Short mmCIF file of C-alpha atoms in Angstrom, two decimals:
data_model
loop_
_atom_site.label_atom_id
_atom_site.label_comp_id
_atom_site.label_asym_id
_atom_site.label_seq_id
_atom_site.Cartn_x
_atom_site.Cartn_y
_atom_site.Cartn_z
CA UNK A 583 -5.62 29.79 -8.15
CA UNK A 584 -6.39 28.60 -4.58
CA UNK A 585 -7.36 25.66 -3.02
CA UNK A 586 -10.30 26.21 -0.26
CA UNK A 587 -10.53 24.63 2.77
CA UNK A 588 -11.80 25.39 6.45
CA UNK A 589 -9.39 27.41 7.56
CA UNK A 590 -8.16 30.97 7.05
CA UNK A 591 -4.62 31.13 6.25
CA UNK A 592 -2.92 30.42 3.23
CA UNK A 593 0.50 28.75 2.07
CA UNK A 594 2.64 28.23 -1.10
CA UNK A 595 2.64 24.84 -2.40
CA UNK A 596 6.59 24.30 -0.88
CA UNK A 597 5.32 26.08 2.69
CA UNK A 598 2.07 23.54 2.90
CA UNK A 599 3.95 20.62 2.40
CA UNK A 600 6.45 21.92 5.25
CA UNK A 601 3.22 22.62 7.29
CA UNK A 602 1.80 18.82 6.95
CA UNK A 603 4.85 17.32 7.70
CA UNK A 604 5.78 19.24 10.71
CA UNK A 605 4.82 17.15 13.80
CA UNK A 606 3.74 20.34 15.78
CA UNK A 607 0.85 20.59 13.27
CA UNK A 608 -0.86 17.50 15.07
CA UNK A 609 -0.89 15.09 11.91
CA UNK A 610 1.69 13.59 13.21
CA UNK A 611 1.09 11.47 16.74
CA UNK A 612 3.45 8.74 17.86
CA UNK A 613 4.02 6.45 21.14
CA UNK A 614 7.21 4.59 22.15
CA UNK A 615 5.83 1.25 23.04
CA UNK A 616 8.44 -1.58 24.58
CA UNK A 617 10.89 -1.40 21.68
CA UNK A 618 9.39 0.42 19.29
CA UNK A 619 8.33 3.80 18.16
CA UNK A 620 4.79 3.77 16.40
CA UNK A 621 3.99 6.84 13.61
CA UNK A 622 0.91 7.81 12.46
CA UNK A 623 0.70 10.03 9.74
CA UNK A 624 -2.52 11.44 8.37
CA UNK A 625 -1.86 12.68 4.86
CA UNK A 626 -4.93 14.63 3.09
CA UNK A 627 -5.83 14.25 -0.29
CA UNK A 628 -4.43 17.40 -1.73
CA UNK A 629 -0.71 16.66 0.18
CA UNK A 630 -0.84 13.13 -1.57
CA UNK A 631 -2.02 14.95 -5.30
CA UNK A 632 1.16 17.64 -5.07
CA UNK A 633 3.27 14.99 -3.73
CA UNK A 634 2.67 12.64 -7.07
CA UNK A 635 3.24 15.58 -8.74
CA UNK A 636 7.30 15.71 -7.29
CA UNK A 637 7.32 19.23 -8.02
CA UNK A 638 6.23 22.60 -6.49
CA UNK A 639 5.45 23.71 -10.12
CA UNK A 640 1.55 21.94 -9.82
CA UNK A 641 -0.27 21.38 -12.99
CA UNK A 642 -3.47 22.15 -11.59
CA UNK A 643 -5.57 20.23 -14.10
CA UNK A 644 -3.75 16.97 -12.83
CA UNK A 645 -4.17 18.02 -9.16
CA UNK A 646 -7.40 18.42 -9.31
CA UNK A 647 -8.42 15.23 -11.54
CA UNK A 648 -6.13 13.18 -8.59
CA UNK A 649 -8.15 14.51 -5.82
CA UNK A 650 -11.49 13.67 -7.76
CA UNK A 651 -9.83 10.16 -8.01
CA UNK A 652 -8.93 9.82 -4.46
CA UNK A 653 -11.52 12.10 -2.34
CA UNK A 654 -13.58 9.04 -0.87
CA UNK A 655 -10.59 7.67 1.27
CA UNK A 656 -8.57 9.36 3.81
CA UNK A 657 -4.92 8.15 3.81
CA UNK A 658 -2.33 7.65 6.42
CA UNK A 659 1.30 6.32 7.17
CA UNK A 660 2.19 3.85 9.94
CA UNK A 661 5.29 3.82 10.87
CA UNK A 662 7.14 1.22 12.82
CA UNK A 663 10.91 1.68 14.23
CA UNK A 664 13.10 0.03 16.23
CA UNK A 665 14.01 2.05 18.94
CA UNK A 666 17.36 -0.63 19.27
CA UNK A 667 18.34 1.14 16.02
CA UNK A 668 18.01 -2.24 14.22
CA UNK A 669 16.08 -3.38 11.41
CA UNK A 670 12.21 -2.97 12.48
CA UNK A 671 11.97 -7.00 11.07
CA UNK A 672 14.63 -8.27 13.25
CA UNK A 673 13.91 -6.67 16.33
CA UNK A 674 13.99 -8.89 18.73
CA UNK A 675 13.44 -12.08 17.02
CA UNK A 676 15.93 -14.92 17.33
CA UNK A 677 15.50 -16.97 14.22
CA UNK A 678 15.11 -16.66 10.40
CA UNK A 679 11.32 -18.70 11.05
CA UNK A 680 10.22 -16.00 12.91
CA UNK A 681 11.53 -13.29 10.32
CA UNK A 682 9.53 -15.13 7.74
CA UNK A 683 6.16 -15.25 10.55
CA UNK A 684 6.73 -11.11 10.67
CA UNK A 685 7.38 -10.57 6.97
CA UNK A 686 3.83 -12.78 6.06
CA UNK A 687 2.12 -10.72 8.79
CA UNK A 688 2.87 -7.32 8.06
CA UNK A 689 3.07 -7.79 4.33
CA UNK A 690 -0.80 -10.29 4.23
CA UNK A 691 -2.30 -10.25 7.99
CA UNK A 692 -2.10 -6.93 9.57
CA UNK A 693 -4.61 -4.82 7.55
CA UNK A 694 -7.03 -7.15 9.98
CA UNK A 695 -5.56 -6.06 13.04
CA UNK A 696 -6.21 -2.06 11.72
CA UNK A 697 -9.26 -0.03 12.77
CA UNK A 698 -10.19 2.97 12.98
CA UNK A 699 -12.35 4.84 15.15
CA UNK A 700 -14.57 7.65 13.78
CA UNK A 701 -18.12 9.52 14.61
CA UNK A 702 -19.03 6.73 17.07
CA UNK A 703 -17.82 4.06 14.38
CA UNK A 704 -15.38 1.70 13.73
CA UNK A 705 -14.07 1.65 9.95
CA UNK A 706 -11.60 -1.84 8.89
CA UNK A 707 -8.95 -0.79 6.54
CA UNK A 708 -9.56 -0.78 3.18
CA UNK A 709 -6.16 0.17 1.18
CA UNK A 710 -3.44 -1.37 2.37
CA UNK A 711 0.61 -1.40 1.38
CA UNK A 712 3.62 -2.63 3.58
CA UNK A 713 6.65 -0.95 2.48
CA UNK A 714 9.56 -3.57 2.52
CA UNK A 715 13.13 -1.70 2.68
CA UNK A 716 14.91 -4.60 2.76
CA UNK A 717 17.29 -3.59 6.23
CA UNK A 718 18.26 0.38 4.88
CA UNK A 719 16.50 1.62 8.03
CA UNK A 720 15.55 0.54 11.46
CA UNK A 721 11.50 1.08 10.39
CA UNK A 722 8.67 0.17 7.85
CA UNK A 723 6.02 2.49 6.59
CA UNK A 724 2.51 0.99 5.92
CA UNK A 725 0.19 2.29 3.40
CA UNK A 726 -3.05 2.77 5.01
CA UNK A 727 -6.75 3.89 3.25
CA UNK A 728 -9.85 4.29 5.22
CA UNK A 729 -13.32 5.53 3.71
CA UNK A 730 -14.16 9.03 4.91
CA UNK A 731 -17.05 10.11 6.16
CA UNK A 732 -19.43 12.47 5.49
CA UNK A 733 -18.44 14.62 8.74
CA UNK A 734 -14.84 15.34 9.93
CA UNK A 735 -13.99 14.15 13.80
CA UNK A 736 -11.28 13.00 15.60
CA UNK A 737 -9.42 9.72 14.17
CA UNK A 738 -8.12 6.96 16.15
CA UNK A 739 -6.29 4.36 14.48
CA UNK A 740 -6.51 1.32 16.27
CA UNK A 741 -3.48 -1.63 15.90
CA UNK A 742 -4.24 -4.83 17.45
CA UNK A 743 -0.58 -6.04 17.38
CA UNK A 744 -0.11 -9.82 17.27
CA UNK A 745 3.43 -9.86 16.43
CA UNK A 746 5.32 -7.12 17.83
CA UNK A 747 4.26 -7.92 21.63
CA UNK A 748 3.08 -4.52 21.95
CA UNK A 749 -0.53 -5.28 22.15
CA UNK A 750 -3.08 -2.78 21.24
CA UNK A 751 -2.21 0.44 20.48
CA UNK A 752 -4.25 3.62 20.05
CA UNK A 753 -3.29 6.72 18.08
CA UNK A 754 -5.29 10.01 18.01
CA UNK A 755 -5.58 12.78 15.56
CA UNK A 756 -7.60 15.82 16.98
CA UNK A 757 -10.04 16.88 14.75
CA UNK A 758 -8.67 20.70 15.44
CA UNK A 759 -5.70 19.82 13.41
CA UNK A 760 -7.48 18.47 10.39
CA UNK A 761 -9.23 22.13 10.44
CA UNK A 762 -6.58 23.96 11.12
CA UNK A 763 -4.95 22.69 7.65
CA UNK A 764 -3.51 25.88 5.53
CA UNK A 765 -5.30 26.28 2.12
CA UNK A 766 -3.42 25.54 -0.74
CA UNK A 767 -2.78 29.03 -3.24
CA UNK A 768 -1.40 26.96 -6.38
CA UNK A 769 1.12 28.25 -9.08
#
């Protein structure tokens, strides 16, 4: 069984999930801004169904009930590192006060300060998850959901930092790379 999608060529489930990830695909854009390196990751709807799935083995009927679940969002990743190879959180910050201001604004304010830009319009973010990992790595991952719209284009998220002192940051993803995704042939 295949999945369809715009473009011509075709992958396994395991070669797909290589092809989405790899940063030379385009989903992937990033900028090194002052101290930090910021990630965006645009992850479509059937990549998120196999994923939940944690197997290349796809029960179809599951993957295709998830996308009818999902299908009126597009999702993304935003990660934030510390290029100092230090916790993202304690990047230069100088006191546990100011560790608590950045952990209440990226885990309650910063889905405010996240746009993005689409057809001539600007969407607010609508799904929203900040991944806490506690100091195991120099970055965070945040959990973003947009609605999609009726006509693919180029996306540009949009962070308005207010805590990072990084200011506004734009992040393109060419609409050629969302066509040029592989269909999916399942099992």
């Amino acid at each position: 069984m295949m999945f369809f999608s715009c473009t011509q060529k075709e992958l396994n489930v395991k070669d797909y999930l290589a092809w989405v990830n790899n940063p030379e695909n385009g989903l992937k854009v990033s900028k090194e801004i002052k101290d930090y390196k910021i990630e965006l990751f645009y992850k479509p709807a059937e990549y998120i169904a196999i994923n939940e799935q944690k197997t290349t083995e796809i029960d179809t009927a599951l993957f295709f009930q998830r996308i009818k679940e999902i299908k009126d969002f597009q999702y993304y990743t935003l990660k934030i590192e510390s290029l100092k190879g230090t916790e993202m959180m304690r990047t230069n910050i100088s006191s546990e006060h100011e560790y608590s201001q950045r952990l209440q604004y990226f885990s309650d304010l910063v889905q405010y300060d996240l746009s993005l830009e689409e057809n001539n319009d600007t969407l607010s973010c609508q799904l929203f998850h900040f991944e806490r990992n506690y100091g195991v790595a120099p970055y965070n991952n945040i959990v973003l959901g947009f609605p999609k719209p009726t006509q693919e284009s180029a996306k540009t998220l949009v962070f308005n930092d207010q805590m990072l002192g990084i200011g506004k940051i734009k992040l393109k993803i060419e609409k050629e790379n969302i066509d040029n995704i592989p269909n999916i042939i399942l099992n």
